[in-house]
Amino acid sequence: DQQVKQNSPSLSVQEGRISILNCDYTNSMFDYFLWYKKYPAEGPTFLISISSIKDKNEDGRFTVFLNKSAKHLSLHIVPSQPGDSAVYFCAASEGRGGSEKLVFGKGTKLTVNP
Amino acid sequence: EAQVTQNPRYLITVTGKKLTVTCSQNMNHEYMSWYRQDPGLGLRQIYYSMNVEVTDKGDVPEGYKVSRKEKRNFPLILESPSPNQTSLYFCASSLWAGGLETQYFGPGTRLLVL
C-alpha cells in the first residue's frame, strides 16, 4: 500500500507561470515532509521541508503548503524557470527523531517550457 | 568538498554472484541510508543506519545486507543477486536522523543482474 502518492507523473508549464505539484499521504503518523528535486544522472537534492506544526513554508520561489486534515501537501514554484525542469519527489517521515524511515512518492516530472 | 561517493557507478553481473556497492561520506554524518529507484515506483528505502553498528530495515530490505563498522562507510551487500534487484541505487547521508533536510545523495549506482 503506497503511503505517499504523487498522482501526476508529469506536468508541463510555461516559463514564468506557476507550477503546482501535489502529494497525498495516508499514514497519519507522518508529520515531517520534504521535497527533493532530481536531475537525470544525479542523486536527488533537498529542496524544501515542512513540519506538521506549520501549514506553509516558503523559500524563495518555492512554497510548500500542508493541509493535515486532507493529508495533502503541495509544492508551488513561482515563477517557473526552464532550469526547474526535473523530477520532484515528495517524502514523509514520522517526525524528527521519530521513525527514521523516509517514504517517497513516485515522483512528478516537471517540464518548464521557454 | 562535501560529498557522498559510491562505487562502482555501473555494474553488470549474473544471478547469484555476490557483490558489494561501497558508499563513503566525508562529512562526519551520523545517519546513512540506501535507496533504490525503479521506474513507476520512485525511491524506496532499503536500509538505514543511525550510527556506527546501528542499522535497521527500510521498506524493501529483502535480499540486501548492510554494515556500519566505520562512521564514513556504509556498504550495500547483495549476497545472491537476482534480476529483480536490477535497479538504480542511491546512498545518502545526513548529519543526524532528524536532519533529513541535510541529506546528501550520492550519484547513484546502476546495477544490471542477468
Coordinates of N, CA and C in Angstrom, one line a residue:
Chain A
D1 N 0.8 -1.2 0.0 CA 0.0 0.0 0.0 C 0.9 1.2 0.0
Q2 N 0.6 2.1 -1.0 CA 1.5 3.3 -1.1 C 1.1 4.3 -0.1
Q3 N 2.0 4.7 0.8 CA 1.7 5.7 1.8 C 1.9 7.1 1.4
V4 N 2.7 7.3 0.3 CA 2.9 8.7 -0.2 C 2.6 8.6 -1.7
K5 N 1.6 9.4 -2.1 CA 1.2 9.3 -3.5 C 1.4 10.7 -4.2
Q6 N 2.0 10.6 -5.4 CA 2.1 11.7 -6.3 C 1.3 11.2 -7.6
N7 N 0.1 11.7 -7.7 CA -0.7 11.1 -8.7 C -0.5 11.6 -10.1
S8 N 0.3 12.7 -10.3 CA 0.6 13.2 -11.6 C 2.0 12.8 -12.0
P9 N 2.2 11.9 -12.9 CA 3.5 11.5 -13.3 C 4.3 12.6 -14.0
S10 N 3.5 13.5 -14.6 CA 4.2 14.6 -15.3 C 3.4 15.9 -15.3
L11 N 4.1 17.0 -15.5 CA 3.4 18.3 -15.5 C 4.2 19.2 -16.4
S12 N 3.5 19.9 -17.3 CA 4.2 20.8 -18.2 C 3.6 22.2 -18.0
V13 N 4.5 23.2 -17.8 CA 4.1 24.6 -17.6 C 5.0 25.5 -18.5
Q14 N 4.5 26.7 -18.6 CA 5.2 27.7 -19.4 C 6.1 28.5 -18.5
E15 N 7.2 28.9 -19.0 CA 8.2 29.7 -18.2 C 7.5 31.0 -17.7
G16 N 7.7 31.3 -16.4 CA 7.1 32.4 -15.8 C 5.8 32.2 -15.1
R17 N 5.2 31.0 -15.4 CA 3.9 30.7 -14.8 C 4.1 29.9 -13.5
I18 N 3.1 29.6 -12.8 CA 3.2 28.9 -11.5 C 3.2 27.3 -11.8
S19 N 4.0 26.6 -11.1 CA 4.0 25.1 -11.2 C 3.4 24.7 -9.8
I20 N 2.5 23.8 -9.8 CA 1.9 23.2 -8.6 C 2.0 21.7 -8.7
L21 N 2.8 21.2 -7.7 CA 3.0 19.7 -7.7 C 2.3 19.2 -6.4
N22 N 1.5 18.2 -6.5 CA 0.7 17.7 -5.4 C 1.2 16.4 -4.9
C23 N 0.9 16.2 -3.6 CA 1.3 14.9 -2.9 C 0.2 14.6 -1.8
D24 N -0.2 13.4 -1.8 CA -1.1 12.9 -0.7 C -0.5 11.8 0.1
Y25 N -0.9 11.7 1.3 CA -0.3 10.7 2.2 C -1.4 10.0 2.9
T26 N -1.2 8.8 3.4 CA -2.2 8.0 4.1 C -1.9 7.8 5.5
N27 N -0.6 7.8 5.9 CA -0.2 7.5 7.2 C -0.3 8.7 8.1
S28 N -1.2 8.7 9.1 CA -1.5 9.8 9.9 C -0.3 10.1 10.9
M29 N 0.6 9.1 11.0 CA 1.8 9.3 11.9 C 2.9 10.2 11.2
F30 N 2.8 10.4 9.9 CA 3.7 11.3 9.2 C 3.5 12.7 9.7
D31 N 4.6 13.3 10.1 CA 4.5 14.7 10.5 C 5.7 15.6 10.1
Y32 N 6.4 15.0 9.2 CA 7.5 15.8 8.6 C 7.7 15.5 7.1
F33 N 7.6 16.5 6.3 CA 7.6 16.3 4.9 C 8.7 17.0 4.2
L34 N 9.2 16.4 3.1 CA 10.3 17.0 2.4 C 10.0 16.9 0.9
W35 N 10.5 17.8 0.1 CA 10.5 17.8 -1.3 C 12.0 17.7 -1.8
Y36 N 12.2 16.8 -2.8 CA 13.5 16.6 -3.4 C 13.4 16.9 -4.9
K37 N 14.4 17.3 -5.4 CA 14.5 17.6 -6.9 C 15.6 16.7 -7.5
K38 N 15.3 16.1 -8.6 CA 16.3 15.2 -9.2 C 16.4 15.4 -10.7
Y39 N 17.7 15.7 -11.1 CA 18.0 15.8 -12.5 C 18.5 14.4 -12.9
P40 N 18.4 14.1 -14.2 CA 18.9 12.8 -14.8 C 20.4 12.6 -14.4
A41 N 20.7 11.4 -14.1 CA 22.1 11.0 -13.9 C 22.7 11.7 -12.6
E42 N 21.9 12.2 -11.8 CA 22.3 12.8 -10.5 C 21.5 12.2 -9.4
G43 N 22.0 12.3 -8.1 CA 21.2 12.0 -7.0 C 20.2 13.1 -6.7
P44 N 19.2 12.8 -5.9 CA 18.2 13.8 -5.5 C 18.9 14.9 -4.6
T45 N 18.4 16.1 -4.7 CA 18.8 17.1 -3.8 C 17.6 17.7 -3.0
F46 N 17.9 18.0 -1.8 CA 16.8 18.5 -0.9 C 16.4 19.9 -1.4
L47 N 15.1 20.1 -1.4 CA 14.5 21.4 -1.9 C 13.9 22.2 -0.7
I48 N 13.0 21.6 -0.1 CA 12.2 22.4 1.0 C 11.5 21.3 1.9
S49 N 11.3 21.7 3.1 CA 10.6 20.8 4.0 C 9.5 21.6 4.8
I50 N 8.7 20.8 5.5 CA 7.7 21.4 6.3 C 7.3 20.4 7.4
S51 N 7.2 21.0 8.6 CA 6.7 20.2 9.8 C 5.2 20.3 9.9
S52 N 4.6 19.4 10.5 CA 3.2 19.4 10.6 C 2.6 20.5 11.6
I53 N 3.5 21.2 12.3 CA 3.0 22.3 13.1 C 2.8 23.5 12.3
K54 N 3.2 23.4 11.0 CA 3.1 24.6 10.1 C 2.1 24.2 9.0
D55 N 1.6 25.2 8.4 CA 0.8 24.9 7.2 C 1.4 25.5 5.9
K56 N 2.5 26.2 6.1 CA 3.2 26.8 4.9 C 4.6 27.1 5.3
N57 N 5.5 26.8 4.3 CA 6.9 27.1 4.4 C 7.4 27.7 3.1
E58 N 8.1 28.8 3.1 CA 8.5 29.5 1.9 C 10.0 29.6 1.9
D59 N 10.5 29.4 0.7 CA 12.0 29.6 0.5 C 12.2 30.1 -0.9
G60 N 12.3 31.4 -1.1 CA 12.4 32.0 -2.4 C 11.3 31.7 -3.3
R61 N 11.5 31.1 -4.4 CA 10.4 30.8 -5.4 C 9.6 29.6 -5.0
F62 N 10.0 28.9 -4.0 CA 9.4 27.6 -3.6 C 8.6 27.8 -2.3
T63 N 7.4 27.3 -2.4 CA 6.5 27.3 -1.2 C 5.8 26.0 -1.1
V64 N 5.8 25.4 0.1 CA 5.1 24.2 0.4 C 4.0 24.5 1.3
F65 N 2.8 23.9 0.9 CA 1.6 24.1 1.7 C 1.2 22.7 2.3
L66 N 0.8 22.7 3.5 CA 0.4 21.4 4.1 C -1.1 21.5 4.6
N67 N -1.9 20.6 4.3 CA -3.3 20.5 4.8 C -3.4 19.2 5.5
K68 N -3.2 19.2 6.8 CA -3.2 18.0 7.6 C -4.5 17.3 7.5
S69 N -5.6 18.0 7.6 CA -6.9 17.3 7.6 C -7.2 16.5 6.4
A70 N -6.7 17.1 5.3 CA -6.8 16.4 4.0 C -5.7 15.5 3.7
K71 N -4.7 15.5 4.5 CA -3.5 14.7 4.3 C -2.9 15.0 2.9
H72 N -2.7 16.2 2.6 CA -2.3 16.7 1.3 C -1.3 17.8 1.5
L73 N -0.3 17.7 0.6 CA 0.7 18.9 0.5 C 0.9 19.2 -0.9
S74 N 1.4 20.4 -1.1 CA 1.6 20.8 -2.5 C 2.9 21.7 -2.5
L75 N 3.6 21.7 -3.6 CA 4.8 22.5 -3.8 C 4.4 23.5 -4.9
H76 N 4.6 24.8 -4.6 CA 4.4 25.8 -5.6 C 5.7 26.4 -6.0
I77 N 5.9 26.5 -7.3 CA 7.1 27.2 -7.8 C 6.7 28.4 -8.6
V78 N 7.1 29.6 -8.2 CA 6.6 30.7 -9.0 C 7.7 31.8 -8.9
P79 N 8.1 32.4 -10.0 CA 7.8 31.9 -11.4 C 8.6 30.7 -11.8
S80 N 8.1 29.9 -12.6 CA 8.8 28.7 -13.0 C 9.9 29.1 -14.0
Q81 N 11.0 28.4 -14.0 CA 12.1 28.6 -14.9 C 12.5 27.3 -15.6
P82 N 13.0 27.4 -16.8 CA 13.4 26.2 -17.5 C 14.4 25.3 -16.7
G83 N 15.2 25.9 -15.9 CA 16.1 25.1 -15.0 C 15.4 24.3 -13.9
D84 N 14.1 24.6 -13.7 CA 13.3 23.8 -12.7 C 12.9 22.5 -13.3
S85 N 13.1 22.3 -14.6 CA 12.7 21.0 -15.2 C 13.5 19.9 -14.6
A86 N 12.8 19.0 -13.9 CA 13.4 17.9 -13.2 C 12.3 17.0 -12.7
V87 N 12.6 15.9 -12.0 CA 11.7 15.1 -11.3 C 11.6 15.5 -9.9
Y88 N 10.4 15.7 -9.4 CA 10.2 16.2 -8.0 C 9.6 15.0 -7.2
F89 N 10.3 14.7 -6.1 CA 9.8 13.7 -5.2 C 9.3 14.3 -3.9
C90 N 8.2 13.9 -3.4 CA 7.6 14.2 -2.1 C 8.1 13.0 -1.2
A91 N 8.4 13.3 0.1 CA 8.8 12.3 1.0 C 8.3 12.6 2.4
A92 N 8.1 11.6 3.2 CA 7.5 11.8 4.5 C 8.1 10.9 5.5
S93 N 8.2 11.4 6.8 CA 8.7 10.6 7.9 C 7.9 10.9 9.1
E94 N 8.1 10.1 10.1 CA 7.3 10.2 11.3 C 7.9 11.2 12.3
G95 N 8.5 12.3 11.7 CA 9.0 13.4 12.6 C 10.4 13.3 12.9
R96 N 11.0 14.4 13.2 CA 12.4 14.5 13.6 C 12.7 13.6 14.8
G97 N 13.6 12.7 14.7 CA 13.9 11.9 15.8 C 12.9 10.8 16.1
G98 N 11.9 10.8 15.3 CA 10.9 9.7 15.4 C 11.4 8.5 14.6
S99 N 10.5 8.0 13.8 CA 10.9 6.9 12.9 C 11.9 7.5 11.9
E100 N 13.0 6.8 11.7 CA 14.0 7.3 10.8 C 13.8 6.9 9.4
K101 N 12.6 6.2 9.1 CA 12.3 5.8 7.8 C 11.8 7.0 7.0
L102 N 12.2 7.0 5.7 CA 11.7 8.1 4.9 C 11.0 7.4 3.7
V103 N 9.7 7.8 3.5 CA 8.9 7.2 2.5 C 8.7 8.2 1.3
F104 N 9.0 7.8 0.1 CA 9.0 8.7 -1.0 C 7.7 8.4 -1.9
G105 N 7.2 9.4 -2.6 CA 6.3 9.2 -3.6 C 7.0 8.8 -4.9
K106 N 6.2 8.5 -6.0 CA 6.8 8.0 -7.2 C 7.4 9.1 -8.0
G107 N 7.2 10.4 -7.7 CA 7.8 11.5 -8.4 C 6.9 12.1 -9.5
T108 N 7.1 13.3 -9.7 CA 6.4 14.1 -10.8 C 7.5 14.7 -11.7
K109 N 7.4 14.4 -13.0 CA 8.4 15.1 -13.9 C 7.8 16.4 -14.3
L110 N 8.5 17.5 -14.0 CA 8.1 18.8 -14.3 C 8.9 19.3 -15.6
T111 N 8.2 19.8 -16.5 CA 8.9 20.4 -17.7 C 8.4 21.8 -17.8
V112 N 9.4 22.7 -17.8 CA 9.1 24.1 -17.9 C 9.6 24.6 -19.3
N113 N 8.6 25.0 -20.1 CA 8.9 25.3 -21.5 C 9.2 26.8 -21.6
P114 N 10.3 27.1 -22.4 CA 10.7 28.5 -22.5 C 9.6 29.3 -23.3
Chain B
E1 N 35.6 19.2 -0.4 CA 34.2 19.3 -0.9 C 33.4 18.2 -0.2
A2 N 32.2 18.6 0.3 CA 31.3 17.7 0.9 C 30.7 16.7 -0.1
Q3 N 30.8 15.4 0.1 CA 30.3 14.6 -0.9 C 30.0 13.2 -0.4
V4 N 29.1 12.5 -1.1 CA 28.9 11.1 -0.9 C 29.3 10.3 -2.2
T5 N 30.2 9.4 -2.0 CA 30.7 8.7 -3.2 C 30.2 7.2 -3.2
Q6 N 30.0 6.7 -4.3 CA 29.5 5.4 -4.5 C 30.4 4.7 -5.6
N7 N 30.7 3.4 -5.3 CA 31.4 2.6 -6.3 C 31.0 1.2 -6.3
P8 N 30.8 0.6 -7.5 CA 31.0 1.2 -8.8 C 29.8 2.1 -9.2
R9 N 29.9 2.9 -10.2 CA 28.8 3.6 -10.8 C 27.9 2.8 -11.6
Y10 N 28.5 1.8 -12.3 CA 27.8 0.9 -13.2 C 28.3 -0.5 -13.0
L11 N 27.4 -1.4 -13.0 CA 27.8 -2.8 -12.7 C 26.8 -3.8 -13.4
I12 N 27.4 -4.7 -14.2 CA 26.6 -5.8 -14.8 C 27.1 -7.1 -14.2
T13 N 26.2 -7.9 -13.6 CA 26.6 -9.1 -13.0 C 25.6 -10.2 -13.4
V14 N 25.9 -11.4 -12.8 CA 25.0 -12.5 -13.1 C 24.3 -13.0 -11.8
T15 N 23.2 -13.6 -12.0 CA 22.4 -14.1 -10.8 C 23.3 -15.0 -9.9
G16 N 23.3 -14.7 -8.6 CA 23.9 -15.5 -7.6 C 25.4 -15.1 -7.3
K17 N 25.9 -14.1 -8.1 CA 27.3 -13.7 -7.8 C 27.4 -12.6 -6.8
K18 N 27.9 -12.8 -5.6 CA 27.9 -11.8 -4.6 C 28.5 -10.5 -5.0
L19 N 28.0 -9.4 -4.6 CA 28.6 -8.1 -4.9 C 28.4 -7.2 -3.8
T20 N 29.3 -6.2 -3.8 CA 29.2 -5.1 -2.8 C 29.3 -3.8 -3.5
V21 N 28.4 -2.9 -3.1 CA 28.4 -1.5 -3.6 C 28.9 -0.6 -2.4
T22 N 30.0 0.1 -2.6 CA 30.5 0.8 -1.5 C 29.9 2.2 -1.4
C23 N 29.8 2.8 -0.2 CA 29.3 4.2 -0.1 C 30.2 4.8 1.0
S24 N 30.7 6.0 0.7 CA 31.5 6.7 1.7 C 31.1 8.2 1.7
Q25 N 31.1 8.8 2.9 CA 30.8 10.2 3.0 C 32.0 10.9 3.9
N26 N 32.2 12.1 3.5 CA 33.3 12.8 4.2 C 32.8 14.0 5.1
M27 N 31.6 13.9 5.6 CA 31.0 15.0 6.3 C 30.8 14.6 7.8
N28 N 31.3 13.5 8.2 CA 31.1 13.1 9.6 C 29.6 12.9 10.0
H29 N 28.8 12.5 9.0 CA 27.4 12.4 9.2 C 27.1 11.1 10.0
E30 N 26.1 11.2 10.9 CA 25.8 10.0 11.7 C 24.8 9.1 10.9
Y31 N 23.9 9.7 10.2 CA 22.8 8.9 9.5 C 23.2 8.6 8.1
M32 N 23.1 7.3 7.7 CA 23.3 6.9 6.3 C 22.2 6.0 5.9
S33 N 22.0 6.0 4.6 CA 20.8 5.2 4.1 C 21.0 4.8 2.7
W34 N 20.4 3.7 2.3 CA 20.4 3.2 0.9 C 19.0 3.2 0.4
Y35 N 18.9 3.6 -0.9 CA 17.6 3.6 -1.6 C 17.8 3.0 -3.0
R36 N 16.7 2.5 -3.5 CA 16.7 2.0 -4.9 C 15.6 2.8 -5.6
Q37 N 15.9 3.1 -6.9 CA 14.9 3.8 -7.7 C 14.5 3.0 -8.9
D38 N 13.2 2.7 -9.0 CA 12.7 1.9 -10.1 C 11.6 2.7 -10.9
P39 N 11.5 2.5 -12.2 CA 10.5 3.2 -13.0 C 9.1 2.9 -12.4
G40 N 8.4 4.0 -12.2 CA 7.0 3.8 -11.7 C 6.9 3.5 -10.3
L41 N 8.0 3.4 -9.6 CA 8.0 3.1 -8.1 C 8.6 4.2 -7.3
G42 N 9.3 5.1 -7.9 CA 10.0 6.1 -7.2 C 11.2 5.6 -6.4
L43 N 11.5 6.3 -5.3 CA 12.6 5.9 -4.4 C 12.1 5.1 -3.2
R44 N 12.7 4.0 -3.0 CA 12.3 3.2 -1.8 C 13.5 2.9 -0.9
Q45 N 13.3 3.0 0.4 CA 14.5 2.9 1.3 C 14.7 1.4 1.6
I46 N 16.0 1.0 1.5 CA 16.4 -0.4 1.7 C 16.8 -0.6 3.1
Y47 N 17.8 0.1 3.6 CA 18.3 0.1 4.9 C 18.8 1.4 5.3
Y48 N 18.8 1.7 6.6 CA 19.4 2.9 7.1 C 20.2 2.6 8.4
S49 N 21.1 3.6 8.7 CA 21.9 3.4 9.9 C 22.0 4.7 10.7
M50 N 21.6 4.6 11.9 CA 21.7 5.8 12.8 C 23.1 6.2 13.2
N51 N 24.0 5.2 13.3 CA 25.3 5.5 13.7 C 26.1 4.2 13.6
V52 N 27.4 4.2 13.9 CA 28.2 3.0 13.8 C 27.6 1.9 14.6
E53 N 27.5 0.7 13.9 CA 27.0 -0.5 14.5 C 25.5 -0.5 14.7
V54 N 24.8 0.5 14.2 CA 23.3 0.6 14.4 C 22.7 0.7 13.0
T55 N 22.0 -0.4 12.6 CA 21.4 -0.4 11.3 C 20.0 -0.9 11.5
D56 N 19.1 -0.6 10.5 CA 17.7 -1.0 10.6 C 17.1 -1.1 9.2
K57 N 16.1 -1.9 9.1 CA 15.5 -2.1 7.8 C 14.6 -1.0 7.3
G58 N 14.6 -0.7 6.0 CA 13.7 0.2 5.4 C 12.5 -0.5 4.9
D59 N 12.0 -0.1 3.8 CA 10.8 -0.7 3.3 C 11.0 -1.9 2.4
V60 N 12.2 -2.0 1.8 CA 12.5 -3.1 0.9 C 13.8 -3.8 1.2
P61 N 14.0 -4.4 2.4 CA 15.3 -4.9 2.8 C 15.7 -6.3 2.2
E62 N 14.6 -7.0 1.7 CA 14.8 -8.4 1.3 C 15.9 -8.5 0.2
G63 N 16.9 -9.4 0.5 CA 17.9 -9.7 -0.5 C 19.1 -8.8 -0.3
Y64 N 19.1 -7.9 0.7 CA 20.2 -7.0 0.9 C 20.8 -7.1 2.3
K65 N 22.0 -6.8 2.5 CA 22.7 -6.7 3.8 C 23.5 -5.4 3.8
V66 N 23.6 -4.9 5.0 CA 24.5 -3.7 5.2 C 25.3 -3.9 6.4
S67 N 26.3 -3.0 6.5 CA 27.1 -3.0 7.7 C 27.6 -1.6 8.0
R68 N 27.9 -1.2 9.2 CA 28.4 0.1 9.5 C 29.4 0.0 10.6
K69 N 30.6 -0.4 10.1 CA 31.7 -0.6 11.1 C 32.5 0.7 11.3
E70 N 32.4 1.6 10.3 CA 33.0 3.0 10.5 C 32.0 4.0 10.2
K71 N 32.1 5.2 10.7 CA 31.1 6.2 10.5 C 31.0 6.6 9.0
R72 N 32.1 6.7 8.3 CA 32.1 7.2 7.0 C 31.6 6.2 5.9
N73 N 31.6 4.9 6.2 CA 31.3 3.9 5.2 C 30.0 3.1 5.5
F74 N 29.3 2.8 4.4 CA 28.0 2.1 4.6 C 27.8 1.2 3.4
P75 N 28.5 0.1 3.3 CA 28.4 -0.7 2.1 C 27.1 -1.5 2.0
L76 N 26.6 -1.7 0.8 CA 25.4 -2.5 0.5 C 25.9 -3.8 -0.1
I77 N 25.4 -4.9 0.5 CA 25.9 -6.2 0.0 C 24.7 -7.0 -0.5
L78 N 24.9 -7.5 -1.7 CA 23.9 -8.4 -2.3 C 24.5 -9.8 -2.3
E79 N 24.1 -10.7 -1.4 CA 24.7 -12.0 -1.2 C 24.5 -12.9 -2.5
S80 N 23.3 -12.8 -3.0 CA 22.9 -13.6 -4.1 C 22.0 -12.8 -5.0
P81 N 22.6 -12.0 -5.8 CA 21.7 -11.1 -6.6 C 20.8 -11.8 -7.5
S82 N 19.6 -11.2 -7.7 CA 18.6 -11.8 -8.7 C 18.2 -10.6 -9.6
P83 N 17.6 -11.0 -10.8 CA 17.2 -10.0 -11.8 C 16.3 -8.9 -11.2
N84 N 15.5 -9.2 -10.2 CA 14.6 -8.2 -9.7 C 15.3 -7.2 -8.8
Q85 N 16.6 -7.3 -8.7 CA 17.4 -6.3 -8.0 C 18.1 -5.4 -9.0
T86 N 17.8 -5.6 -10.2 CA 18.3 -4.6 -11.2 C 17.6 -3.3 -11.0
S87 N 18.4 -2.3 -10.7 CA 17.9 -1.0 -10.3 C 18.9 0.1 -10.3
L88 N 18.5 1.3 -9.9 CA 19.4 2.4 -9.7 C 19.5 2.6 -8.2
Y89 N 20.7 2.5 -7.6 CA 20.8 2.6 -6.2 C 21.5 3.9 -5.8
F90 N 20.9 4.5 -4.7 CA 21.5 5.7 -4.1 C 21.8 5.5 -2.7
C91 N 23.0 6.0 -2.3 CA 23.4 6.1 -0.9 C 23.2 7.5 -0.5
A92 N 22.9 7.8 0.7 CA 22.7 9.1 1.2 C 23.1 9.2 2.7
S93 N 23.5 10.4 3.1 CA 23.9 10.6 4.5 C 23.3 12.0 4.9
S94 N 23.1 12.1 6.2 CA 22.7 13.3 6.8 C 23.3 13.5 8.2
L95 N 23.4 14.7 8.6 CA 24.0 15.0 9.9 C 23.5 14.1 11.0
W96 N 22.2 14.0 11.1 CA 21.5 13.1 12.0 C 20.2 12.7 11.5
A97 N 19.5 11.7 12.1 CA 18.3 11.2 11.5 C 17.2 12.3 11.5
G98 N 17.2 13.2 12.4 CA 16.2 14.2 12.4 C 16.6 15.4 11.5
G99 N 17.7 15.3 10.9 CA 18.1 16.4 10.0 C 18.0 16.0 8.5
L100 N 16.9 15.4 8.1 CA 16.8 14.9 6.8 C 17.0 15.9 5.7
E101 N 16.7 17.2 6.1 CA 16.9 18.3 5.1 C 18.3 18.5 4.7
T102 N 19.2 17.9 5.6 CA 20.7 18.0 5.3 C 21.1 16.8 4.5
Q103 N 20.2 15.9 4.1 CA 20.6 14.7 3.4 C 21.2 14.9 2.1
Y104 N 22.5 14.4 1.9 CA 23.2 14.4 0.7 C 23.1 13.0 0.0
F105 N 22.8 13.0 -1.3 CA 22.7 11.8 -2.0 C 24.0 11.6 -2.8
G106 N 24.4 10.4 -3.0 CA 25.5 10.0 -3.9 C 25.0 10.1 -5.3
P107 N 25.9 9.9 -6.3 CA 25.5 10.0 -7.7 C 24.7 8.8 -8.3
G108 N 24.7 7.7 -7.5 CA 23.9 6.5 -8.0 C 24.8 5.4 -8.5
T109 N 24.3 4.2 -8.4 CA 25.0 3.0 -9.0 C 23.9 2.3 -9.8
R110 N 24.2 2.1 -11.0 CA 23.2 1.4 -11.9 C 23.6 0.0 -12.0
L111 N 22.8 -0.9 -11.5 CA 23.1 -2.3 -11.4 C 22.2 -3.1 -12.4
L112 N 22.8 -4.0 -13.1 CA 22.0 -4.9 -14.0 C 22.4 -6.3 -13.6
V113 N 21.4 -7.1 -13.2 CA 21.6 -8.5 -12.9 C 21.0 -9.4 -14.0
L114 N 21.8 -10.2 -14.6 CA 21.4 -11.0 -15.7 C 21.0 -12.4 -15.2

